Coordinates of C-alpha atoms and ligand atoms in Angstrom, one line a residue:
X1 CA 19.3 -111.6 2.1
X2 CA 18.3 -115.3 3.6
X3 CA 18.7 -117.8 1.0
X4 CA 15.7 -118.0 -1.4
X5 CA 14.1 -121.5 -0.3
X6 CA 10.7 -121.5 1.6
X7 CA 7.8 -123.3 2.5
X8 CA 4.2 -122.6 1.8
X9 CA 1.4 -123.9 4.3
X10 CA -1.8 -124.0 2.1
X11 CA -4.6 -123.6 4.7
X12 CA -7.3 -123.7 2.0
X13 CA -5.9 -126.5 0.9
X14 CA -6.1 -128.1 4.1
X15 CA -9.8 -127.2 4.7
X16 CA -10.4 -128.6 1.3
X17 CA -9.1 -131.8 1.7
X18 CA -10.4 -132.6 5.1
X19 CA -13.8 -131.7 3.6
X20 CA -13.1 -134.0 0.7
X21 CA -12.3 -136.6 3.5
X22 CA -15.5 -135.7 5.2
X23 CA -18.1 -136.6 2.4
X24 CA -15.7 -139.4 1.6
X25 CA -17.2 -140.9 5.0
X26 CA -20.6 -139.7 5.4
X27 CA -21.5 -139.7 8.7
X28 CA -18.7 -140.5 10.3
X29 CA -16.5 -137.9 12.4
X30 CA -13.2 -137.3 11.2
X31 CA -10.2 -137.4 13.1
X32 CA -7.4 -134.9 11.6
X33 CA -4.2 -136.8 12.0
X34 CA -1.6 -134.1 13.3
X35 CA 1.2 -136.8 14.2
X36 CA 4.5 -135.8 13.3
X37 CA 3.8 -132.4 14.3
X38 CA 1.2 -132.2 11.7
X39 CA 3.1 -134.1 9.0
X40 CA 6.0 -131.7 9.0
X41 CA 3.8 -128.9 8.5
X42 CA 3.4 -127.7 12.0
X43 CA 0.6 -127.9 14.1
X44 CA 0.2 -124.5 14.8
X45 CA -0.4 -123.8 11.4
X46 CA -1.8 -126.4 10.5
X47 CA -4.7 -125.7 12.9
X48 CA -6.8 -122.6 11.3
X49 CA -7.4 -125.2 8.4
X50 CA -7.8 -128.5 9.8
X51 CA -10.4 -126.7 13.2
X52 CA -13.1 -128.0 11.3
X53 CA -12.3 -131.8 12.1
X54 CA -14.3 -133.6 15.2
X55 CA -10.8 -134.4 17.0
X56 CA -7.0 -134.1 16.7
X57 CA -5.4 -137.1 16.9
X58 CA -1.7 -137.8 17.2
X59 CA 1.2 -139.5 19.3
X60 CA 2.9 -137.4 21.8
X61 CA 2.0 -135.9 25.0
X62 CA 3.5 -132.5 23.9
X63 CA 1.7 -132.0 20.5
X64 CA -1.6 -132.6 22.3
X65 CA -0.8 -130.3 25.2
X66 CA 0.1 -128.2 22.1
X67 CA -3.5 -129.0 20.2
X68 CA -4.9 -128.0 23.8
X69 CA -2.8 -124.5 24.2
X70 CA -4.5 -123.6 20.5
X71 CA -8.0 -123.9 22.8
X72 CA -8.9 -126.8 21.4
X73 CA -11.6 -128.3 23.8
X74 CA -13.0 -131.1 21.7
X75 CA -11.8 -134.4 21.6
X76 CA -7.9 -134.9 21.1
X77 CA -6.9 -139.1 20.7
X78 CA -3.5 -140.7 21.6
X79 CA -3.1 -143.3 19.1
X80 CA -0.3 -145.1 21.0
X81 CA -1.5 -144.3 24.2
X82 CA 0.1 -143.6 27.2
X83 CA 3.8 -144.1 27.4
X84 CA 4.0 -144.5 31.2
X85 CA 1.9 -144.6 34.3
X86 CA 1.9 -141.2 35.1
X87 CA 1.3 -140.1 31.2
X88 CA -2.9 -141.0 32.7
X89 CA -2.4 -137.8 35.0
X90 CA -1.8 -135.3 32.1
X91 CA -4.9 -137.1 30.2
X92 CA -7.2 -136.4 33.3
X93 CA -5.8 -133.3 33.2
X94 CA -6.1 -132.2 29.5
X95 CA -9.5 -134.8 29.3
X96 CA -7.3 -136.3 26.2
X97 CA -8.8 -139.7 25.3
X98 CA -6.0 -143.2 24.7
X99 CA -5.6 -145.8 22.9
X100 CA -5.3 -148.9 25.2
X101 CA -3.2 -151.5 23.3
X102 CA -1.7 -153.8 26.0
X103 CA -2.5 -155.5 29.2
X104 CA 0.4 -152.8 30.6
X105 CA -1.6 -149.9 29.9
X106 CA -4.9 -151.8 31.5
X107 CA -3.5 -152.5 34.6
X108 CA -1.7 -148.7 34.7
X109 CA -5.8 -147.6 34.1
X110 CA -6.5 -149.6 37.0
X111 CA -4.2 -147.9 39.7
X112 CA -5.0 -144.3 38.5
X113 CA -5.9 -141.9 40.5
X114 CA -8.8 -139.7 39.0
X115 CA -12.1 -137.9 39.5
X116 CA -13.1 -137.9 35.7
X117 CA -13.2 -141.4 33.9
X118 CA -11.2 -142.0 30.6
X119 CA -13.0 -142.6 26.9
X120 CA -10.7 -145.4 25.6
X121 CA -9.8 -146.6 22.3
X122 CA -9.2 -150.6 22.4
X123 CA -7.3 -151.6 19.8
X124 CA -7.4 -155.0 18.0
X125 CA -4.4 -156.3 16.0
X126 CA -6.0 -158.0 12.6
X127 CA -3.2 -158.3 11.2
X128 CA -0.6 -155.4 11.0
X129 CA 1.3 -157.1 13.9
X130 CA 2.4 -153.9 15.4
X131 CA -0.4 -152.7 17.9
X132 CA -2.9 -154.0 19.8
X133 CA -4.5 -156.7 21.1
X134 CA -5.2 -160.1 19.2
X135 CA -8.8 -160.8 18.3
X136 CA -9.0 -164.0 20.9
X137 CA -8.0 -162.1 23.5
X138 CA -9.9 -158.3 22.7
X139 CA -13.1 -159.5 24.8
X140 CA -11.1 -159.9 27.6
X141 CA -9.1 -156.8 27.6
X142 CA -13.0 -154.8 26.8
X143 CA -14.1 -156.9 30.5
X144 CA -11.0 -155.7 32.0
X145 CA -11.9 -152.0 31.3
X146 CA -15.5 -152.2 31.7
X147 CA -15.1 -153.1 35.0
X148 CA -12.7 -150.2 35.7
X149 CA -14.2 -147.1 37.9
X150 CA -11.1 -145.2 35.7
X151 CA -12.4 -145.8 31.9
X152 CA -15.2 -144.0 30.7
X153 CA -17.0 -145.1 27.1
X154 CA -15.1 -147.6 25.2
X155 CA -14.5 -147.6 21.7
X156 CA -13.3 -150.1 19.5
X157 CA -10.5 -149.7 16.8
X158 CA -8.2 -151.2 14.4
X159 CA -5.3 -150.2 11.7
X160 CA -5.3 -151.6 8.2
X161 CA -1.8 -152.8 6.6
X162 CA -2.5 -152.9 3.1
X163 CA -5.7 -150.3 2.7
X164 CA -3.7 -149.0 -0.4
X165 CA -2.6 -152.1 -2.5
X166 CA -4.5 -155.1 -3.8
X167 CA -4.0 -157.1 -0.9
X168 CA -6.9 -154.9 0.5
X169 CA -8.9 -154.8 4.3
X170 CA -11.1 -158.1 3.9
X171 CA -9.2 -160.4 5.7
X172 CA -8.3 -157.9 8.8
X173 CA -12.0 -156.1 8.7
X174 CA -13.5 -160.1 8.8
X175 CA -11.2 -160.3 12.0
X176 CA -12.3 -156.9 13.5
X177 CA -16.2 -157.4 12.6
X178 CA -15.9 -161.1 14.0
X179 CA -14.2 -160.5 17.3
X180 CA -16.0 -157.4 18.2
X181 CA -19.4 -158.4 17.2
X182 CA -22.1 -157.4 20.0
X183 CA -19.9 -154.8 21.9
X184 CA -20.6 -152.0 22.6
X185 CA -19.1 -148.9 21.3
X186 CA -18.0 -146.9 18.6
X187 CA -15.7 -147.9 16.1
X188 CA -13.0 -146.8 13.9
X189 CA -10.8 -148.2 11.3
X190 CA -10.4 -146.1 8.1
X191 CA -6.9 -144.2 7.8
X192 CA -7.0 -142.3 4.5
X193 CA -6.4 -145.3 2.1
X194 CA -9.6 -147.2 3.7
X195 CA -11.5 -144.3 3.4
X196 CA -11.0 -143.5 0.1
X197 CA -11.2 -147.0 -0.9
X198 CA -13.4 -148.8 1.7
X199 CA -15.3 -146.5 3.1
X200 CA -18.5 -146.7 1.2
X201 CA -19.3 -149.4 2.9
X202 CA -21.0 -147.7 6.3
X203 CA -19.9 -150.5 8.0
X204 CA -16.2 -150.2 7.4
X205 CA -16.4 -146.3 8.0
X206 CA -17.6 -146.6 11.1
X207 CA -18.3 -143.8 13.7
X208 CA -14.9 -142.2 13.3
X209 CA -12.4 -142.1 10.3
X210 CA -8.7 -141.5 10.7
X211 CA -7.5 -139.7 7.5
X212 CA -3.8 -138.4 7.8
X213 CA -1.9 -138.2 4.5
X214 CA -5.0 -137.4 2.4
X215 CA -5.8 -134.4 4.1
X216 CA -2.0 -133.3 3.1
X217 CA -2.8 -133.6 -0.3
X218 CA -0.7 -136.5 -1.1
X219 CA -2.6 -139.8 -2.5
X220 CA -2.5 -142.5 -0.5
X221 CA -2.2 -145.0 -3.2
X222 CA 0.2 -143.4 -5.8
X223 CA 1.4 -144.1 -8.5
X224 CA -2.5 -146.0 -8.9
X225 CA -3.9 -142.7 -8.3
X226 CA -2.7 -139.3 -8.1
X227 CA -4.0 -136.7 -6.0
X228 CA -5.8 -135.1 -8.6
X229 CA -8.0 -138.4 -8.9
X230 CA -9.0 -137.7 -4.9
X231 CA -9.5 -134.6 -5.8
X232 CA -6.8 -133.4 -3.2
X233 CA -4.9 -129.7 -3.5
X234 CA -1.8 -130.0 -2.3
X235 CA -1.2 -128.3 1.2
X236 CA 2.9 -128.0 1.4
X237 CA 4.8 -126.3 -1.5
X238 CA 9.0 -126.2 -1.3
X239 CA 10.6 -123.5 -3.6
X240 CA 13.6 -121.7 -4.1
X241 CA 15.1 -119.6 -7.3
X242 CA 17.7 -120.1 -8.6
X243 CA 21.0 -118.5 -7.8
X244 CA 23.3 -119.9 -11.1
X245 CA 22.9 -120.5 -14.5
X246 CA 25.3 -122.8 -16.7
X247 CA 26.2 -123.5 -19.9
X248 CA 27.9 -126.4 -20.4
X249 CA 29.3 -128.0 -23.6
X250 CA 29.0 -131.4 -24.7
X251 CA 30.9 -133.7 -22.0
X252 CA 30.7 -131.5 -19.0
X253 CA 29.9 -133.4 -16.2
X254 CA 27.8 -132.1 -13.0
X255 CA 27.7 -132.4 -9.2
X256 CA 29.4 -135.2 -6.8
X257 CA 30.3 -138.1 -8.7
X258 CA 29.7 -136.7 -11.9
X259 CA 27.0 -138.9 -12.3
X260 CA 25.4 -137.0 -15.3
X261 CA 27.4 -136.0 -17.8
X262 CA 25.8 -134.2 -21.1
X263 CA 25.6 -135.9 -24.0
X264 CA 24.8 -132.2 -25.7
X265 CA 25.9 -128.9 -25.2
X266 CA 23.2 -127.6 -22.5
X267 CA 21.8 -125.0 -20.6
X268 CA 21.4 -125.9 -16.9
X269 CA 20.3 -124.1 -13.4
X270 CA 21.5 -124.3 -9.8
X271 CA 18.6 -124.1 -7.5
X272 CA 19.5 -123.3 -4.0
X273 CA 17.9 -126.5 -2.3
X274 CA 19.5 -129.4 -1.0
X275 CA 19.7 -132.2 1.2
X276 CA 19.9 -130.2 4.1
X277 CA 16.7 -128.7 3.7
X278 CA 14.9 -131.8 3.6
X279 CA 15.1 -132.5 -0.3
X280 CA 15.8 -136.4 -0.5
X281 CA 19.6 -137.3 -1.6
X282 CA 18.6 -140.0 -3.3
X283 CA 16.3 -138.2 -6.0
X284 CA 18.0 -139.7 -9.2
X285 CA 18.6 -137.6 -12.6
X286 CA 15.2 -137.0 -13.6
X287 CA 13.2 -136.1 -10.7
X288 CA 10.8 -133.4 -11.7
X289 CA 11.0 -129.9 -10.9
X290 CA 9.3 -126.9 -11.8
X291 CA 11.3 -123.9 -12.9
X292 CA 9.3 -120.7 -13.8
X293 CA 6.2 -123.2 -13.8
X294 CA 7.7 -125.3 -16.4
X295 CA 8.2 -129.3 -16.1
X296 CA 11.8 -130.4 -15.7
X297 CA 14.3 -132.5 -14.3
X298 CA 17.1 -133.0 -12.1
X299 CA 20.6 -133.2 -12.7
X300 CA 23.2 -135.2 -11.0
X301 CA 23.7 -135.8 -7.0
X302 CA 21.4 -133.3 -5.0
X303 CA 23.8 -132.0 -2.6
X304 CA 23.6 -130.5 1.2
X305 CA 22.7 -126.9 -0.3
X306 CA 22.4 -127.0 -3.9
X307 CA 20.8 -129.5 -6.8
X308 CA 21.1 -128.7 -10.5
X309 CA 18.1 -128.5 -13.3
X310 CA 17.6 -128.4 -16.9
X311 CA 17.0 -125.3 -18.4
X312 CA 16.3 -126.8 -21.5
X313 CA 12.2 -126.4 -21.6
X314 CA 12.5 -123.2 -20.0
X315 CA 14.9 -121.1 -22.3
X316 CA 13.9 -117.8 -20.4
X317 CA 14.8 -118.5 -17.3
X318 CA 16.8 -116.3 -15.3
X319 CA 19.0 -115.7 -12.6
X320 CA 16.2 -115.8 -9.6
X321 CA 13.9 -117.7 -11.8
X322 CA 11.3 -119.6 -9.1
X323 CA 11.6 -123.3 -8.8
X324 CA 9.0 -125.4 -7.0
X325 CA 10.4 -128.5 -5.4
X326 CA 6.9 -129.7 -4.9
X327 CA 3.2 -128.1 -4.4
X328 CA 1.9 -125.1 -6.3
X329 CA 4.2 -122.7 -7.9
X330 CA 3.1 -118.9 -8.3
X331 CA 1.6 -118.9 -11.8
X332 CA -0.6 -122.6 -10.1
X333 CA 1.3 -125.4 -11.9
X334 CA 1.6 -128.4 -9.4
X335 CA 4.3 -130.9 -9.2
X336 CA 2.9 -133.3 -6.3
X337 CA 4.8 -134.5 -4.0
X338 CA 4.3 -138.1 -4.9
X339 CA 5.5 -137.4 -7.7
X340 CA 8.4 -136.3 -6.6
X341 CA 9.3 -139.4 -3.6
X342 CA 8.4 -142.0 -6.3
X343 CA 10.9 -140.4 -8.3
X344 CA 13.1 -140.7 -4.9
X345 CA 11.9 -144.1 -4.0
X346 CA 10.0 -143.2 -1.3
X347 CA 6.8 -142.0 -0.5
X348 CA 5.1 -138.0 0.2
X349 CA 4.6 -138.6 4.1
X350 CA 8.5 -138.6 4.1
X351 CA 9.0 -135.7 2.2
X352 CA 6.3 -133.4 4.7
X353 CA 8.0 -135.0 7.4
X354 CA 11.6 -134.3 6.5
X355 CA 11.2 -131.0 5.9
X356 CA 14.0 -129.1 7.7
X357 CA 14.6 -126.6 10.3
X358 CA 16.4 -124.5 8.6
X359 CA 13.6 -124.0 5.9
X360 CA 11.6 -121.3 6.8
X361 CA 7.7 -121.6 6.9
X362 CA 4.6 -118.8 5.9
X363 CA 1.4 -120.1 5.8
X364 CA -1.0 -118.6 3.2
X365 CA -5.2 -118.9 2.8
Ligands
LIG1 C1 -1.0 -142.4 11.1 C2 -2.2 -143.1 11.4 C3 -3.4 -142.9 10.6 C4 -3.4 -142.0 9.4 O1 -2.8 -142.7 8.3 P1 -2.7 -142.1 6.9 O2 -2.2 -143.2 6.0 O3 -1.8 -140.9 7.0 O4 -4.1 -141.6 6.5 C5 -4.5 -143.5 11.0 N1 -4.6 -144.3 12.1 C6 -3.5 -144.5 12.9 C7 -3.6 -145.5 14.1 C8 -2.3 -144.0 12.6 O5 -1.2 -144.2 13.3

């Protein structure tokens, strides 16, 4: 028998929260973000639940080729844009649609070879700093491609820093309106924070919304709201059983570093997760678990296979007893994944992403 851990692809979930993200943004298109191969959930099968978005959008040349081999024919976006020159040939090729970011990319656009014109994305930096082009110099870069025989429709686009946290869009969506003001196009700005938050305002929505995370049913803006706030299901659930039970008296200690030592005789379970299947080292003593459904906590240093709970709100757990590392166990208790990486210092788009290899996948309705 294969070790106990799996993972569960939710694809109702999936459908669910891209609608959510839909009337979150009426009358905007939704891209689904599948970067990262789909946030570590896979875009294959990711796709039956996410086909009902307006495009795909996502960062390498191989996951859209990929997005394209699942007969995808609408629109598919590369956020970064092409890589190299001769990344513009597999875009005429698969008809993918680019970001443009830099004058690099323009002048690349410019010495192309092809029959069917690009749609472009322009992108503005207001303010991340990472991508894009600075508001003084966007009009510019729009003449540039407007000129170009190569570039088809031009649309206009920007990425918010802070779209979570109090800081908020103002100062980045005053630079966006201000220095695109009069072109044309369509635009796009909301990732899943902005449209949760933002996006009520038609203006900020815009003709296309970019929600990645939410549409994995993790919040965007956790610990000030949880997913059930959004009114997100959670798409990715980790579980395992257990495969030891132990009861230890007052002073044993557990793990590496016997960094938790009881205080109390207890009863405590070996669930066969670790590390090594993508379940973050650094969760601390206390990290919740589910085990049988029930609500409890880590034990001690997770190691490469292995990580220790506490048996002591579930007295009738049992040798194979089901514990969910995160998402929905059996009987429909959640633990979300926030939950989880806040515990762990981090946030739920590592978690999906870190998933491992070695962990196999099913995907359920
Ligand atoms: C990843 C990404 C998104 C999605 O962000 P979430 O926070 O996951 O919603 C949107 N736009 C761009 C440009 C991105 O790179």
């Amino acid at each position: 028998m294969p070790r106990p851990i799996h993972a569960t692809i939710h694809t109702a979930a999936l459908r669910h929260n891209l609608t959510r993200m839909r009337g979150a943004a009426p009358g905007a298109r939704v891209w689904a973000i599948v970067k990262a191969n789909a946030y570590g959930h896979g875009i294959e099968r990711a796709f039956d639940g996410l086909r009902g978005a307006d495009g795909f959008a996502l960062l390498d040349l191989d996951e859209a080729q990929r997005v394209r081999t699942l007969s995808w024919r609408g629109p598919i976006l590369l956020l970064e844009g092409v890589f190299e020159p001769r990344d513009l040939e597999l875009c005429s090729r698969l008809n993918l649609w680019h970001a443009v970011h830099c004058d690099e990319q323009i002048d690349w656009l410019a010495t192309h070879k092809t029959h069917q014109p690009h749609r472009v994305f322009l992108k503005m930096n207001s303010g991340m700093n990472r991508l894009g082009f600075a508001p003084e110099r966007f009009r510019a870069a729009y003449a540039r491609l407007q000129a170009l025989p190569q570039v088809d429709e031009i649309s206009l686009m920007t990425h918010f820093s802070d779209a979570d946290g109090d800081k908020g869009i103002a100062a980045q969506w005053h630079a966006f309106q201000h220095a695109t003001d009069g072109l044309a196009g369509e635009r796009s700005a909301c990732n899943s924070a902005a449209t949760l938050r933002h996006a009520q305002d038609a203006a900020v929505r815009g003709d296309w919304v970019r929600p990645g995370i939410a549409v994995y049913g993790s919040s965007p803006d956790f610990p000030a709201h949880g997913m059930a706030h959004w009114g997100l299901q959670p798409t990715m659930t980790l579980s395992s059983k257990l495969i030891a039970i132990n009861d230890l008296p007052a002073g044993a200690s557990i793990g590496y570093g016997s960094i938790f030592t009881a205080d109390a005789p207890m009863r405590v379970g070996v669930a066969a997760c670790g590390y090594a299947d993508g379940y973050p080292r650094h969760a601390p003593t206390g990290t919740p678990v589910l085990v049988d459904g029930v609500r409890t906590r880590t034990l001690g240093r997770v190691s490469m296979d292995m990580l220790v709970v506490d048996l002591t709100p579930v007295p009738d757990a049992r040798l194979g007893s089901e514990v969910t590392l995160w998402g929905r166990a059996s009987g429909g208790a959640v633990l979300p994944i926030d939950e989880v990486a806040h515990a762990a210092g981090t946030v739920g788009y590592e978690l999906m992403c870190a998933l491992a290899r070695r962990v196999p996948v099913e995907v359920d309705e």
